[in-house]
């Protein structure tokens, strides 16, 4: 069954800690995305990647980092530099063309202890 | 720059009544247009999209939307609301040269019994 998986579902971060959110897809999609969702603000793009070993900053990349070593995987690290990390994080993938649908994972909710 | 405006952060309708969720966009070129739905604590799912061809687009769950270039609108409608339609709905736009999406802030649809 093809799709996108994100883990964990909930993640707790302590002050000064880096945490990594996992995103895996088996749709054979070239493009992958990370979004941050806050109430009333829609989705804001953090990073995106069109191909393996290449990624680009989105609108709110500060305090985040990513890697794309495999086509299937696009992990997001929330660093200690991100001072307000509490949010719902969504990973998506697509064929990478403008008309193509983005498919979303179930999301990870990050909370600060 | 492209932008998307969804009128009304919350829309409340009675079960069986018409659903109308408004989306207006600004774009210098004819865009691709999308509606997604998000159920609580889940990822987003595509409802429908307009790329080319017929301006009235039918989607899943009985929803449809009409692309009106002269009004720069892509409003989402459903003739008869069902309790299961309660969710948040997002309109998104991409220009034809870029596969990134610009997202509206979302409209939460509330269904009254």
PDB file of C-alpha atoms in Angstrom:
ATOM      1  CA  UNK A   1       0.000   0.000   0.000  1.00  0.00           C
ATOM      2  CA  UNK A   2       1.636   3.222  -1.181  1.00  0.00           C
ATOM      3  CA  UNK A   3       1.806   6.290   1.003  1.00  0.00           C
ATOM      4  CA  UNK A   4       3.745   8.567   3.299  1.00  0.00           C
ATOM      5  CA  UNK A   5       4.591   7.744   6.879  1.00  0.00           C
ATOM      6  CA  UNK A   6       5.682  10.175   9.555  1.00  0.00           C
ATOM      7  CA  UNK A   7       7.023   9.338  12.979  1.00  0.00           C
ATOM      8  CA  UNK A   8       6.610   9.860  15.781  1.00  0.00           C
ATOM      9  CA  UNK A   9       3.015  11.047  16.046  1.00  0.00           C
ATOM     10  CA  UNK A  10       3.902  13.164  19.098  1.00  0.00           C
ATOM     11  CA  UNK A  11       7.341  14.485  20.010  1.00  0.00           C
ATOM     12  CA  UNK A  12       8.472  16.354  23.071  1.00  0.00           C
ATOM     13  CA  UNK A  13      11.461  18.655  23.005  1.00  0.00           C
ATOM     14  CA  UNK A  14      13.424  19.936  25.947  1.00  0.00           C
ATOM     15  CA  UNK A  15      15.120  23.322  26.029  1.00  0.00           C
ATOM     16  CA  UNK A  16      18.294  23.343  23.919  1.00  0.00           C
ATOM     17  CA  UNK A  17      17.622  19.965  22.378  1.00  0.00           C
ATOM     18  CA  UNK A  18      17.650  19.040  18.681  1.00  0.00           C
ATOM     19  CA  UNK A  19      14.933  16.645  17.565  1.00  0.00           C
ATOM     20  CA  UNK A  20      14.433  14.827  14.269  1.00  0.00           C
ATOM     21  CA  UNK A  21      11.117  14.095  12.574  1.00  0.00           C
ATOM     22  CA  UNK A  22      10.998  11.181  10.175  1.00  0.00           C
ATOM     23  CA  UNK A  23       9.278  11.165   6.775  1.00  0.00           C
ATOM     24  CA  UNK A  24       9.284   8.181   4.408  1.00  0.00           C
ATOM     25  CA  UNK A  25       7.405   7.673   1.138  1.00  0.00           C
ATOM     26  CA  UNK A  26       7.031   4.662  -1.138  1.00  0.00           C
ATOM     27  CA  UNK A  27       5.244   6.495  -3.958  1.00  0.00           C
ATOM     28  CA  UNK A  28       8.424   6.859  -6.031  1.00  0.00           C
ATOM     29  CA  UNK A  29       7.944  10.621  -5.941  1.00  0.00           C
ATOM     30  CA  UNK A  30      10.829  12.918  -6.802  1.00  0.00           C
ATOM     31  CA  UNK A  31       9.769  15.931  -4.753  1.00  0.00           C
ATOM     32  CA  UNK A  32       9.301  16.085  -0.993  1.00  0.00           C
ATOM     33  CA  UNK A  33       8.247  18.929   1.277  1.00  0.00           C
ATOM     34  CA  UNK A  34       8.089  19.896   4.929  1.00  0.00           C
ATOM     35  CA  UNK A  35       5.369  22.243   6.157  1.00  0.00           C
ATOM     36  CA  UNK A  36       4.648  23.784   9.494  1.00  0.00           C
ATOM     37  CA  UNK A  37       1.014  24.307  10.488  1.00  0.00           C
ATOM     38  CA  UNK A  38      -0.082  26.740  13.188  1.00  0.00           C
ATOM     39  CA  UNK A  39      -3.739  27.498  13.972  1.00  0.00           C
ATOM     40  CA  UNK A  40      -5.216  30.087  11.596  1.00  0.00           C
ATOM     41  CA  UNK A  41      -2.080  30.373   9.459  1.00  0.00           C
ATOM     42  CA  UNK A  42      -2.458  27.675   6.876  1.00  0.00           C
ATOM     43  CA  UNK A  43       0.635  25.775   5.808  1.00  0.00           C
ATOM     44  CA  UNK A  44       4.057  27.375   5.656  1.00  0.00           C
ATOM     45  CA  UNK A  45       6.861  25.767   3.680  1.00  0.00           C
ATOM     46  CA  UNK A  46      10.021  24.973   5.636  1.00  0.00           C
ATOM     47  CA  UNK A  47      12.154  23.067   3.110  1.00  0.00           C
ATOM     48  CA  UNK A  48      11.626  21.197  -0.119  1.00  0.00           C
ATOM     49  CA  UNK A  49      13.656  18.807  -2.215  1.00  0.00           C
ATOM     50  CA  UNK A  50      13.277  18.056  -5.893  1.00  0.00           C
ATOM     51  CA  UNK A  51      15.909  15.336  -6.158  1.00  0.00           C
ATOM     52  CA  UNK A  52      18.242  13.302  -3.977  1.00  0.00           C
ATOM     53  CA  UNK A  53      21.102  15.274  -2.402  1.00  0.00           C
ATOM     54  CA  UNK A  54      19.471  18.584  -3.199  1.00  0.00           C
ATOM     55  CA  UNK A  55      17.087  20.718  -1.161  1.00  0.00           C
ATOM     56  CA  UNK A  56      15.974  24.331  -0.985  1.00  0.00           C
ATOM     57  CA  UNK A  57      14.871  26.631   1.815  1.00  0.00           C
ATOM     58  CA  UNK A  58      11.241  27.561   2.004  1.00  0.00           C
ATOM     59  CA  UNK A  59       9.673  30.566   3.661  1.00  0.00           C
ATOM     60  CA  UNK A  60      10.537  29.692   7.270  1.00  0.00           C
ATOM     61  CA  UNK A  61      13.758  27.619   7.159  1.00  0.00           C
ATOM     62  CA  UNK A  62      15.522  29.321  10.067  1.00  0.00           C
ATOM     63  CA  UNK A  63      16.062  26.912  12.958  1.00  0.00           C
ATOM     64  CA  UNK A  64      15.455  23.821  10.813  1.00  0.00           C
ATOM     65  CA  UNK A  65      17.668  21.504   8.779  1.00  0.00           C
ATOM     66  CA  UNK A  66      17.008  18.618   6.378  1.00  0.00           C
ATOM     67  CA  UNK A  67      18.797  15.945   4.400  1.00  0.00           C
ATOM     68  CA  UNK A  68      17.855  13.947   1.302  1.00  0.00           C
ATOM     69  CA  UNK A  69      20.255  11.022   1.047  1.00  0.00           C
ATOM     70  CA  UNK A  70      17.624   8.637  -0.327  1.00  0.00           C
ATOM     71  CA  UNK A  71      14.677   9.238  -2.616  1.00  0.00           C
ATOM     72  CA  UNK A  72      12.307   7.730  -0.077  1.00  0.00           C
ATOM     73  CA  UNK A  73      13.405   9.680   2.979  1.00  0.00           C
ATOM     74  CA  UNK A  74      13.391  13.373   3.936  1.00  0.00           C
ATOM     75  CA  UNK A  75      14.015  13.833   7.690  1.00  0.00           C
ATOM     76  CA  UNK A  76      13.585  17.224   9.347  1.00  0.00           C
ATOM     77  CA  UNK A  77      15.667  18.337  12.334  1.00  0.00           C
ATOM     78  CA  UNK A  78      14.289  21.034  14.576  1.00  0.00           C
ATOM     79  CA  UNK A  79      17.349  22.645  16.124  1.00  0.00           C
ATOM     80  CA  UNK A  80      17.723  24.522  19.383  1.00  0.00           C
ATOM     81  CA  UNK A  81      17.850  27.716  17.305  1.00  0.00           C
ATOM     82  CA  UNK A  82      14.126  27.367  16.588  1.00  0.00           C
ATOM     83  CA  UNK A  83      12.717  29.277  19.560  1.00  0.00           C
ATOM     84  CA  UNK A  84       9.058  28.540  18.964  1.00  0.00           C
ATOM     85  CA  UNK A  85       8.894  24.966  17.662  1.00  0.00           C
ATOM     86  CA  UNK A  86       5.475  23.990  19.009  1.00  0.00           C
ATOM     87  CA  UNK A  87       3.409  23.178  15.908  1.00  0.00           C
ATOM     88  CA  UNK A  88       2.006  20.437  13.711  1.00  0.00           C
ATOM     89  CA  UNK A  89       4.545  19.330  11.093  1.00  0.00           C
ATOM     90  CA  UNK A  90       3.419  17.853   7.804  1.00  0.00           C
ATOM     91  CA  UNK A  91       5.509  16.052   5.222  1.00  0.00           C
ATOM     92  CA  UNK A  92       4.323  15.766   1.625  1.00  0.00           C
ATOM     93  CA  UNK A  93       5.538  14.382  -1.672  1.00  0.00           C
ATOM     94  CA  UNK A  94       4.683  14.809  -5.336  1.00  0.00           C
ATOM     95  CA  UNK A  95       5.948  14.012  -8.807  1.00  0.00           C
ATOM     96  CA  UNK A  96       7.463  17.481  -8.767  1.00  0.00           C
ATOM     97  CA  UNK A  97       5.433  19.025 -11.559  1.00  0.00           C
ATOM     98  CA  UNK A  98       3.236  22.088 -11.133  1.00  0.00           C
ATOM     99  CA  UNK A  99      -0.054  20.317 -11.854  1.00  0.00           C
ATOM    100  CA  UNK A 100       0.689  17.330  -9.674  1.00  0.00           C
ATOM    101  CA  UNK A 101      -1.061  16.544  -6.415  1.00  0.00           C
ATOM    102  CA  UNK A 102       0.874  16.715  -3.183  1.00  0.00           C
ATOM    103  CA  UNK A 103       0.276  13.700  -0.959  1.00  0.00           C
ATOM    104  CA  UNK A 104       0.521  14.216   2.777  1.00  0.00           C
ATOM    105  CA  UNK A 105       1.619  12.137   5.718  1.00  0.00           C
ATOM    106  CA  UNK A 106      -0.413  12.022   8.961  1.00  0.00           C
ATOM    107  CA  UNK A 107       1.738  14.652  10.676  1.00  0.00           C
ATOM    108  CA  UNK A 108       3.871  14.981  13.806  1.00  0.00           C
ATOM    109  CA  UNK A 109       2.856  17.222  16.669  1.00  0.00           C
ATOM    110  CA  UNK A 110       5.866  18.771  18.390  1.00  0.00           C
ATOM    111  CA  UNK A 111       5.498  20.044  21.930  1.00  0.00           C
ATOM    112  CA  UNK A 112       8.002  21.796  24.157  1.00  0.00           C
ATOM    113  CA  UNK A 113       8.537  20.597  27.721  1.00  0.00           C
TER     114      UNK A 113
ATOM    115  CA  UNK B   1       3.568  37.539  -5.997  1.00  0.00           C
ATOM    116  CA  UNK B   2       0.837  34.995  -5.776  1.00  0.00           C
ATOM    117  CA  UNK B   3      -1.560  34.964  -2.854  1.00  0.00           C
ATOM    118  CA  UNK B   4      -4.657  33.090  -1.787  1.00  0.00           C
ATOM    119  CA  UNK B   5      -7.512  34.456   0.302  1.00  0.00           C
ATOM    120  CA  UNK B   6     -10.121  32.275   1.918  1.00  0.00           C
ATOM    121  CA  UNK B   7     -13.055  34.308   3.152  1.00  0.00           C
ATOM    122  CA  UNK B   8     -14.136  33.249   6.627  1.00  0.00           C
ATOM    123  CA  UNK B   9     -11.994  31.277   9.056  1.00  0.00           C
ATOM    124  CA  UNK B  10     -15.149  29.456  10.180  1.00  0.00           C
ATOM    125  CA  UNK B  11     -18.297  28.635   8.205  1.00  0.00           C
ATOM    126  CA  UNK B  12     -21.314  27.057   9.878  1.00  0.00           C
ATOM    127  CA  UNK B  13     -24.121  25.372   7.941  1.00  0.00           C
ATOM    128  CA  UNK B  14     -26.988  23.092   8.879  1.00  0.00           C
ATOM    129  CA  UNK B  15     -26.958  19.461   7.844  1.00  0.00           C
ATOM    130  CA  UNK B  16     -28.569  19.203   4.414  1.00  0.00           C
ATOM    131  CA  UNK B  17     -27.856  22.833   3.512  1.00  0.00           C
ATOM    132  CA  UNK B  18     -25.638  24.160   0.735  1.00  0.00           C
ATOM    133  CA  UNK B  19     -21.932  24.418   1.499  1.00  0.00           C
ATOM    134  CA  UNK B  20     -20.053  27.354  -0.048  1.00  0.00           C
ATOM    135  CA  UNK B  21     -16.400  27.962   0.818  1.00  0.00           C
ATOM    136  CA  UNK B  22     -14.797  30.930  -0.896  1.00  0.00           C
ATOM    137  CA  UNK B  23     -11.328  31.155  -2.387  1.00  0.00           C
ATOM    138  CA  UNK B  24      -9.845  34.071  -4.314  1.00  0.00           C
ATOM    139  CA  UNK B  25      -6.346  34.202  -5.705  1.00  0.00           C
ATOM    140  CA  UNK B  26      -3.987  36.652  -7.254  1.00  0.00           C
ATOM    141  CA  UNK B  27      -1.695  35.489  -9.998  1.00  0.00           C
ATOM    142  CA  UNK B  28      -0.096  37.041 -13.029  1.00  0.00           C
ATOM    143  CA  UNK B  29      -0.637  33.877 -15.067  1.00  0.00           C
ATOM    144  CA  UNK B  30      -3.489  31.362 -15.168  1.00  0.00           C
ATOM    145  CA  UNK B  31      -2.764  29.193 -12.156  1.00  0.00           C
ATOM    146  CA  UNK B  32      -3.314  25.635 -11.134  1.00  0.00           C
ATOM    147  CA  UNK B  33      -5.850  25.535  -8.285  1.00  0.00           C
ATOM    148  CA  UNK B  34      -6.402  22.967  -5.547  1.00  0.00           C
ATOM    149  CA  UNK B  35      -8.756  22.276  -2.676  1.00  0.00           C
ATOM    150  CA  UNK B  36      -7.595  20.031   0.155  1.00  0.00           C
ATOM    151  CA  UNK B  37      -9.453  18.782   3.231  1.00  0.00           C
ATOM    152  CA  UNK B  38      -7.975  18.118   6.667  1.00  0.00           C
ATOM    153  CA  UNK B  39      -9.731  16.155   9.400  1.00  0.00           C
ATOM    154  CA  UNK B  40      -8.600  16.807  12.994  1.00  0.00           C
ATOM    155  CA  UNK B  41      -5.026  15.767  13.738  1.00  0.00           C
ATOM    156  CA  UNK B  42      -4.549  14.281  10.275  1.00  0.00           C
ATOM    157  CA  UNK B  43      -2.734  15.131   7.082  1.00  0.00           C
ATOM    158  CA  UNK B  44      -4.348  16.801   4.100  1.00  0.00           C
ATOM    159  CA  UNK B  45      -6.200  15.007   1.321  1.00  0.00           C
ATOM    160  CA  UNK B  46      -6.885  16.332  -2.171  1.00  0.00           C
ATOM    161  CA  UNK B  47     -10.556  17.105  -2.837  1.00  0.00           C
ATOM    162  CA  UNK B  48     -10.174  18.383  -6.390  1.00  0.00           C
ATOM    163  CA  UNK B  49      -7.945  20.407  -8.665  1.00  0.00           C
ATOM    164  CA  UNK B  50      -8.131  22.569 -11.757  1.00  0.00           C
ATOM    165  CA  UNK B  51      -5.305  22.464 -14.250  1.00  0.00           C
ATOM    166  CA  UNK B  52      -6.762  22.896 -17.735  1.00  0.00           C
ATOM    167  CA  UNK B  53      -9.975  22.220 -19.613  1.00  0.00           C
ATOM    168  CA  UNK B  54     -13.452  22.338 -18.083  1.00  0.00           C
ATOM    169  CA  UNK B  55     -13.757  25.085 -15.501  1.00  0.00           C
ATOM    170  CA  UNK B  56     -16.254  23.151 -13.375  1.00  0.00           C
ATOM    171  CA  UNK B  57     -14.316  20.498 -11.523  1.00  0.00           C
ATOM    172  CA  UNK B  58     -15.892  17.616  -9.618  1.00  0.00           C
ATOM    173  CA  UNK B  59     -14.112  16.072  -6.675  1.00  0.00           C
ATOM    174  CA  UNK B  60     -14.559  13.478  -4.005  1.00  0.00           C
ATOM    175  CA  UNK B  61     -17.376  13.344  -1.448  1.00  0.00           C
ATOM    176  CA  UNK B  62     -19.783  15.300  -3.689  1.00  0.00           C
ATOM    177  CA  UNK B  63     -17.755  18.533  -3.744  1.00  0.00           C
ATOM    178  CA  UNK B  64     -17.189  20.643  -6.815  1.00  0.00           C
ATOM    179  CA  UNK B  65     -15.515  23.952  -7.631  1.00  0.00           C
ATOM    180  CA  UNK B  66     -15.658  26.372 -10.530  1.00  0.00           C
ATOM    181  CA  UNK B  67     -12.694  28.310 -11.866  1.00  0.00           C
ATOM    182  CA  UNK B  68     -13.793  31.836 -12.764  1.00  0.00           C
ATOM    183  CA  UNK B  69     -10.932  33.702 -14.346  1.00  0.00           C
ATOM    184  CA  UNK B  70     -12.745  37.038 -14.505  1.00  0.00           C
ATOM    185  CA  UNK B  71     -13.420  36.899 -10.769  1.00  0.00           C
ATOM    186  CA  UNK B  72     -10.085  35.204  -9.872  1.00  0.00           C
ATOM    187  CA  UNK B  73     -12.086  32.762  -7.798  1.00  0.00           C
ATOM    188  CA  UNK B  74     -12.264  29.030  -7.191  1.00  0.00           C
ATOM    189  CA  UNK B  75     -15.122  28.581  -4.717  1.00  0.00           C
ATOM    190  CA  UNK B  76     -15.917  25.125  -3.325  1.00  0.00           C
ATOM    191  CA  UNK B  77     -19.518  23.946  -3.125  1.00  0.00           C
ATOM    192  CA  UNK B  78     -21.574  20.942  -2.086  1.00  0.00           C
ATOM    193  CA  UNK B  79     -25.350  20.861  -2.513  1.00  0.00           C
ATOM    194  CA  UNK B  80     -26.159  19.130   0.758  1.00  0.00           C
ATOM    195  CA  UNK B  81     -23.913  19.119   3.828  1.00  0.00           C
ATOM    196  CA  UNK B  82     -23.347  15.965   5.824  1.00  0.00           C
ATOM    197  CA  UNK B  83     -22.037  15.692   9.369  1.00  0.00           C
ATOM    198  CA  UNK B  84     -18.948  13.914   8.024  1.00  0.00           C
ATOM    199  CA  UNK B  85     -18.022  17.056   6.066  1.00  0.00           C
ATOM    200  CA  UNK B  86     -16.950  18.799   9.265  1.00  0.00           C
ATOM    201  CA  UNK B  87     -13.263  19.501   8.701  1.00  0.00           C
ATOM    202  CA  UNK B  88     -10.861  22.256   7.681  1.00  0.00           C
ATOM    203  CA  UNK B  89     -10.608  23.110   4.001  1.00  0.00           C
ATOM    204  CA  UNK B  90      -7.599  24.673   2.317  1.00  0.00           C
ATOM    205  CA  UNK B  91      -7.358  26.351  -1.063  1.00  0.00           C
ATOM    206  CA  UNK B  92      -3.948  26.413  -2.767  1.00  0.00           C
ATOM    207  CA  UNK B  93      -2.507  27.802  -5.990  1.00  0.00           C
ATOM    208  CA  UNK B  94       0.613  27.242  -8.032  1.00  0.00           C
ATOM    209  CA  UNK B  95       1.799  29.070 -11.100  1.00  0.00           C
ATOM    210  CA  UNK B  96       2.658  26.958 -14.080  1.00  0.00           C
ATOM    211  CA  UNK B  97       6.389  27.417 -13.754  1.00  0.00           C
ATOM    212  CA  UNK B  98       6.715  26.295 -10.154  1.00  0.00           C
ATOM    213  CA  UNK B  99       5.427  23.201  -8.395  1.00  0.00           C
ATOM    214  CA  UNK B 100       5.347  24.844  -5.002  1.00  0.00           C
ATOM    215  CA  UNK B 101       1.927  25.664  -3.608  1.00  0.00           C
ATOM    216  CA  UNK B 102       0.774  28.897  -2.021  1.00  0.00           C
ATOM    217  CA  UNK B 103      -1.796  28.123   0.655  1.00  0.00           C
ATOM    218  CA  UNK B 104      -4.819  29.935   1.985  1.00  0.00           C
ATOM    219  CA  UNK B 105      -5.271  30.187   5.750  1.00  0.00           C
ATOM    220  CA  UNK B 106      -8.010  27.577   5.766  1.00  0.00           C
ATOM    221  CA  UNK B 107     -11.743  27.548   6.530  1.00  0.00           C
ATOM    222  CA  UNK B 108     -13.148  25.378   9.262  1.00  0.00           C
ATOM    223  CA  UNK B 109     -16.523  23.957   8.231  1.00  0.00           C
ATOM    224  CA  UNK B 110     -18.961  23.349  11.096  1.00  0.00           C
ATOM    225  CA  UNK B 111     -22.084  21.281  10.476  1.00  0.00           C
ATOM    226  CA  UNK B 112     -25.088  21.889  12.725  1.00  0.00           C
ATOM    227  CA  UNK B 113     -27.461  18.962  13.261  1.00  0.00           C
TER     228      UNK B 113
END
